[in-house]
Amino acid sequence: MPMGESPDLISDLPQSILENILTRLSLRDAIRTSVLSTKWRYKWSTLTDLMFDEKCVAPSTDRAVVETNLVRFITGVLLLHQGPIHKFHLSTSFLQCRPDIDQWLLFLSRNGIKELVLELGEGEFRVPSCLFSCLKLTRLELCHCEFDPPKSFNGFSSLKSLNLHQILVSPEAIESLISGCPLLEFLSLSYFDSLVLSISAPNLMYLYLDGEFKDIFLENTPKLVAISVSMYMHEDVADFEQSSDYNLVKFLGGVPLLEKLVGYIYFTKASPIQLFPLEEESFDLFERDYLDYKLPRLETVRMTDVSGIRNELEFIRFLMGTSPVLEAVVVTSSLSDKDARMEMVVELLRFPRVSPRAQLLFLQD
Amino acid sequence: MSEADMAIIKPEMMMKSYIWLETTDGSIQQVEQEIAMYCPMICHEVLQKGLGAGSSKNCAISLPQRVNPAMLSLILDYCRFHQVPGRSNKERKVHDEKFIRMDTKRLCELASAADSLQLKPLVDLSSRALARIIEGKTPEEIREIFHLPDDLTEEEKLEPLKNLMDDPRIRLLNRLYAKKRKELKEREKLKGKEVEERVDERSVDDLLSFINGKDHKVVKTSKSKKKNRKRKEHKNKVSHNLHSKQQGVQIVDETASSLGGVSNLPSMEEDIFSLKTDSEDGYVDDGMDPVLKEMLDREVEDFARRLNSSWVLSSGQERQPVHFSINGNGATRRLTAFQVMLGSLILLMVFGWQVPEFCGVTRKVIMHSPSSPHWWISTVKGNSRVRISGLTGTEGGDEWFDLFNIILDEASGLPKFDNVPANREELVRDDSTQAAERAYNRVERALTSSILSFLTLVAPMY
């Protein structure tokens, strides 16, 4: 190298450092380094993590222009790329349903994709079948898609994290998908309607549910560590209470490792607590029979929108009575009436606590 | 493992233990062990080589090349801070931010040194700092900061992905480049085609002549005889071409000798040609032969063209036979067409006088009466009858008179003319009138024939 003025500072650093630097830049900046010098021309092309969003292209008031530019950009990047692609993130509301996305997914499926995040705009993009042949997937996140696995699909054997948001899919498909991913550790299902689900995932550690669930059954989740459930109410409360046979203990079937339970909005409104398939709701039985049941690691419980109805209170009582290491129960009330709130608080304070350190915390909205 | 070792070490020696580190420039430093062990690479070295390593000046641990003393002290400062367990995350972050504030050159060196010592947190930290320097800057700025050479061509810089903002310009450029590339390719293809075409034709001809030659004569393997045969056949073909093209040009075999330079060329060509066919695979001397052939063909063409043009200009020269190359058709064809038109024009002009007579076109006859000073111009059809017109008088009318015996046409009755002499026998055509006639007619004919010939000239063009 001719040492004229000053030598090149950076181009001769080892490739691992340069990739480290380039991954910390936005994809657009990383690609722009290719005009720096001959050595830098293709340094970006071996990046394994590609994150695309609308900031990759010049902003414009015309949506169609942004869309076409973005499509062209992504296609160009994929074509110029060399080597495997491990992460592909696409989060933009500008792209909805396009055949280009199918082609990109096909390309990725041939290049060893491991992490796929696809957050598209509103519009039912139907996930192509090539996705189901990406067997190295460890993380899958889909948003606003239509998910229809073929009959020969047996699940992603390496999948560890699954996040489905507003997906059009049949419940059987989800169940078989979950049971077909033995290594699944993180599961998040949101924006579903009337879902009846029985979750069987031996390695599942984090469960996040958000939507209108009719019945959730944690059938086989021995390693579950944290649960966060947000449920949405039907229009008619009365109907809901009568029609559903939501069973909390069924819900919390076997979760010995549970450490954190978060319940948002109407979590327990529709749940007549039944420990055993008994007809009557008898609190004495209640007290007596669940002493054997323990949530030995539960440390934090958080409930929002508690409005003091029986089911909720019973649930909290249940939790407090079965968690020897409980540290905090945080309750946020949705009651506006001060008196009603006071009643609820009094009621809650009565409950016996198994854990000596348990604290009952009330947060005001 | 290392913890166990360190646990063993610590209780034994109450004072701090030191490790000796040696950088590539030979300088040896003494460093507290626990600090040095924070670097995985040093740790491994110590464990691999046993506890004796680095314990004295003599067996100091040698550090990788990229770690110079300045960087080593920086890294050790970093390690000194972070290996203390009691610090909170926030403290560490604050320290890191301050630590990383240095000029770009040192940052790069630091990243490199940390990487060779396998100190990942420091590598990440320095990479993050470098990324922060790079992001948001224009290429020129980045090049200046890192002293990068600007050695990409303009074309390379403008690849479609890089400048999304300048789409139409890049598209235009790409189109132009594509066009240029196409042109270059086509030119090369043409060149290749020409060479190949010639080669192919020759080989077919050769085969045919060879076959023909075989039928007539005994096959002799000697090259010279083949050559002669080919030459004659070739000449015959050439003469055939010439005969069909021009009239009255004779090619005699003896003219071969008078060709001089021209004859040498075809013979040379045939030499090469025979060489080609004699070799097993016809394309052994690829590089040389087609090029030479091309050159020779071109020379021959030029010569032929020159000869052709000289023949046309001086019509009637028979001496120089013309060697037509097979590919010289384009230029010579145009010449002969022009010649034809020119010739026809001349012919028309020359013979245009005769044509009207043969075609029966009318001509004017001038007569006069000796007794009066008047001349009469009349139109004559054919040779025998005269029609005196324009002598209208009060009633007018045309009369037919026989030219030689001016006889009144009986059918029309007695004309009533003013100026016609009463005695029509007096209308004569004598020498003066005939001279005038001829002059008059000549002029008229010239005019009509020139117009006709012009029309005939123009018509074939369309």
PDB file of N, CA and C in Angstrom, chain B residues 341-375:
ATOM      1  N   MET B 341     -26.967   4.289 -67.166  1.00  0.00           N
ATOM      2  CA  MET B 341     -27.835   5.450 -67.383  1.00  0.00           C
ATOM      3  C   MET B 341     -27.139   6.488 -68.256  1.00  0.00           C
ATOM      4  N   LEU B 342     -25.897   6.681 -67.940  1.00  0.00           N
ATOM      5  CA  LEU B 342     -25.147   7.667 -68.719  1.00  0.00           C
ATOM      6  C   LEU B 342     -25.102   7.254 -70.188  1.00  0.00           C
ATOM      7  N   GLY B 343     -24.824   5.983 -70.373  1.00  0.00           N
ATOM      8  CA  GLY B 343     -24.745   5.482 -71.747  1.00  0.00           C
ATOM      9  C   GLY B 343     -26.055   5.648 -72.502  1.00  0.00           C
ATOM     10  N   SER B 344     -27.131   5.357 -71.784  1.00  0.00           N
ATOM     11  CA  SER B 344     -28.423   5.461 -72.460  1.00  0.00           C
ATOM     12  C   SER B 344     -28.725   6.903 -72.809  1.00  0.00           C
ATOM     13  N   LEU B 345     -28.313   7.784 -71.940  1.00  0.00           N
ATOM     14  CA  LEU B 345     -28.536   9.202 -72.223  1.00  0.00           C
ATOM     15  C   LEU B 345     -27.784   9.623 -73.474  1.00  0.00           C
ATOM     16  N   ILE B 346     -26.553   9.183 -73.529  1.00  0.00           N
ATOM     17  CA  ILE B 346     -25.740   9.541 -74.701  1.00  0.00           C
ATOM     18  C   ILE B 346     -26.348   8.963 -75.973  1.00  0.00           C
ATOM     19  N   LEU B 347     -26.748   7.730 -75.822  1.00  0.00           N
ATOM     20  CA  LEU B 347     -27.346   7.079 -76.991  1.00  0.00           C
ATOM     21  C   LEU B 347     -28.566   7.831 -77.467  1.00  0.00           C
ATOM     22  N   LEU B 348     -29.354   8.193 -76.488  1.00  0.00           N
ATOM     23  CA  LEU B 348     -30.564   8.913 -76.861  1.00  0.00           C
ATOM     24  C   LEU B 348     -30.226  10.215 -77.565  1.00  0.00           C
ATOM     25  N   MET B 349     -29.258  10.894 -77.014  1.00  0.00           N
ATOM     26  CA  MET B 349     -28.894  12.157 -77.620  1.00  0.00           C
ATOM     27  C   MET B 349     -28.377  11.941 -79.036  1.00  0.00           C
ATOM     28  N   VAL B 350     -27.565  10.883 -79.143  1.00  0.00           N
ATOM     29  CA  VAL B 350     -26.965  10.644 -80.474  1.00  0.00           C
ATOM     30  C   VAL B 350     -28.015  10.209 -81.495  1.00  0.00           C
ATOM     31  N   PHE B 351     -28.795   9.259 -81.041  1.00  0.00           N
ATOM     32  CA  PHE B 351     -29.741   8.701 -82.018  1.00  0.00           C
ATOM     33  C   PHE B 351     -31.118   9.320 -81.930  1.00  0.00           C
ATOM     34  N   GLY B 352     -31.226  10.277 -81.101  1.00  0.00           N
ATOM     35  CA  GLY B 352     -32.546  10.855 -80.899  1.00  0.00           C
ATOM     36  C   GLY B 352     -33.083  11.496 -82.177  1.00  0.00           C
ATOM     37  N   TRP B 353     -32.180  11.896 -83.048  1.00  0.00           N
ATOM     38  CA  TRP B 353     -32.642  12.489 -84.302  1.00  0.00           C
ATOM     39  C   TRP B 353     -33.492  11.516 -85.079  1.00  0.00           C
ATOM     40  N   GLN B 354     -32.997  10.292 -85.139  1.00  0.00           N
ATOM     41  CA  GLN B 354     -33.648   9.326 -86.031  1.00  0.00           C
ATOM     42  C   GLN B 354     -34.986   8.857 -85.509  1.00  0.00           C
ATOM     43  N   VAL B 355     -35.104   8.887 -84.205  1.00  0.00           N
ATOM     44  CA  VAL B 355     -36.250   8.203 -83.610  1.00  0.00           C
ATOM     45  C   VAL B 355     -37.583   8.768 -84.085  1.00  0.00           C
ATOM     46  N   PRO B 356     -37.740  10.052 -84.094  1.00  0.00           N
ATOM     47  CA  PRO B 356     -39.083  10.538 -84.470  1.00  0.00           C
ATOM     48  C   PRO B 356     -39.488  10.121 -85.890  1.00  0.00           C
ATOM     49  N   GLU B 357     -38.475  10.091 -86.730  1.00  0.00           N
ATOM     50  CA  GLU B 357     -38.821   9.707 -88.095  1.00  0.00           C
ATOM     51  C   GLU B 357     -39.379   8.310 -88.152  1.00  0.00           C
ATOM     52  N   PHE B 358     -38.669   7.417 -87.412  1.00  0.00           N
ATOM     53  CA  PHE B 358     -39.122   6.033 -87.447  1.00  0.00           C
ATOM     54  C   PHE B 358     -40.454   5.858 -86.749  1.00  0.00           C
ATOM     55  N   CYS B 359     -40.660   6.697 -85.772  1.00  0.00           N
ATOM     56  CA  CYS B 359     -41.905   6.525 -85.028  1.00  0.00           C
ATOM     57  C   CYS B 359     -43.079   7.198 -85.727  1.00  0.00           C
ATOM     58  N   GLY B 360     -42.826   7.955 -86.782  1.00  0.00           N
ATOM     59  CA  GLY B 360     -43.955   8.571 -87.477  1.00  0.00           C
ATOM     60  C   GLY B 360     -44.436   9.837 -86.808  1.00  0.00           C
ATOM     61  N   VAL B 361     -43.558  10.486 -86.151  1.00  0.00           N
ATOM     62  CA  VAL B 361     -43.953  11.736 -85.521  1.00  0.00           C
ATOM     63  C   VAL B 361     -44.018  12.833 -86.595  1.00  0.00           C
ATOM     64  N   THR B 362     -44.868  13.792 -86.393  1.00  0.00           N
ATOM     65  CA  THR B 362     -45.033  14.838 -87.425  1.00  0.00           C
ATOM     66  C   THR B 362     -43.829  15.771 -87.464  1.00  0.00           C
ATOM     67  N   ARG B 363     -43.637  16.346 -88.643  1.00  0.00           N
ATOM     68  CA  ARG B 363     -42.602  17.361 -88.757  1.00  0.00           C
ATOM     69  C   ARG B 363     -43.125  18.504 -89.629  1.00  0.00           C
ATOM     70  N   LYS B 364     -42.366  19.539 -89.544  1.00  0.00           N
ATOM     71  CA  LYS B 364     -42.835  20.725 -90.253  1.00  0.00           C
ATOM     72  C   LYS B 364     -42.170  20.822 -91.638  1.00  0.00           C
ATOM     73  N   VAL B 365     -42.968  21.313 -92.554  1.00  0.00           N
ATOM     74  CA  VAL B 365     -42.477  21.520 -93.933  1.00  0.00           C
ATOM     75  C   VAL B 365     -42.697  22.990 -94.305  1.00  0.00           C
ATOM     76  N   ILE B 366     -41.715  23.521 -94.853  1.00  0.00           N
ATOM     77  CA  ILE B 366     -41.843  24.948 -95.231  1.00  0.00           C
ATOM     78  C   ILE B 366     -41.884  25.075 -96.757  1.00  0.00           C
ATOM     79  N   MET B 367     -42.871  25.815 -97.176  1.00  0.00           N
ATOM     80  CA  MET B 367     -43.006  26.028 -98.631  1.00  0.00           C
ATOM     81  C   MET B 367     -43.207  27.506 -98.884  1.00  0.00           C
ATOM     82  N   HIS B 368     -42.859  27.866-100.048  1.00  0.00           N
ATOM     83  CA  HIS B 368     -43.174  29.261-100.381  1.00  0.00           C
ATOM     84  C   HIS B 368     -43.591  29.371-101.870  1.00  0.00           C
ATOM     85  N   SER B 369     -44.259  30.407-102.073  1.00  0.00           N
ATOM     86  CA  SER B 369     -44.676  30.664-103.468  1.00  0.00           C
ATOM     87  C   SER B 369     -43.692  31.649-104.100  1.00  0.00           C
ATOM     88  N   PRO B 370     -43.201  31.346-105.257  1.00  0.00           N
ATOM     89  CA  PRO B 370     -42.219  32.230-105.886  1.00  0.00           C
ATOM     90  C   PRO B 370     -42.771  33.611-106.179  1.00  0.00           C
ATOM     91  N   SER B 371     -44.052  33.657-106.438  1.00  0.00           N
ATOM     92  CA  SER B 371     -44.628  34.936-106.859  1.00  0.00           C
ATOM     93  C   SER B 371     -44.900  35.841-105.674  1.00  0.00           C
ATOM     94  N   SER B 372     -44.998  35.275-104.536  1.00  0.00           N
ATOM     95  CA  SER B 372     -45.283  36.144-103.381  1.00  0.00           C
ATOM     96  C   SER B 372     -44.226  35.928-102.303  1.00  0.00           C
ATOM     97  N   PRO B 373     -44.080  36.857-101.449  1.00  0.00           N
ATOM     98  CA  PRO B 373     -43.027  36.709-100.435  1.00  0.00           C
ATOM     99  C   PRO B 373     -43.400  35.799 -99.235  1.00  0.00           C
ATOM    100  N   HIS B 374     -44.516  35.158 -99.309  1.00  0.00           N
ATOM    101  CA  HIS B 374     -44.974  34.404 -98.115  1.00  0.00           C
ATOM    102  C   HIS B 374     -44.372  33.007 -98.009  1.00  0.00           C
ATOM    103  N   TRP B 375     -44.211  32.605 -96.813  1.00  0.00           N
ATOM    104  CA  TRP B 375     -43.761  31.216 -96.543  1.00  0.00           C
ATOM    105  C   TRP B 375     -44.870  30.521 -95.766  1.00  0.00           C
TER     106      TRP B 375
END
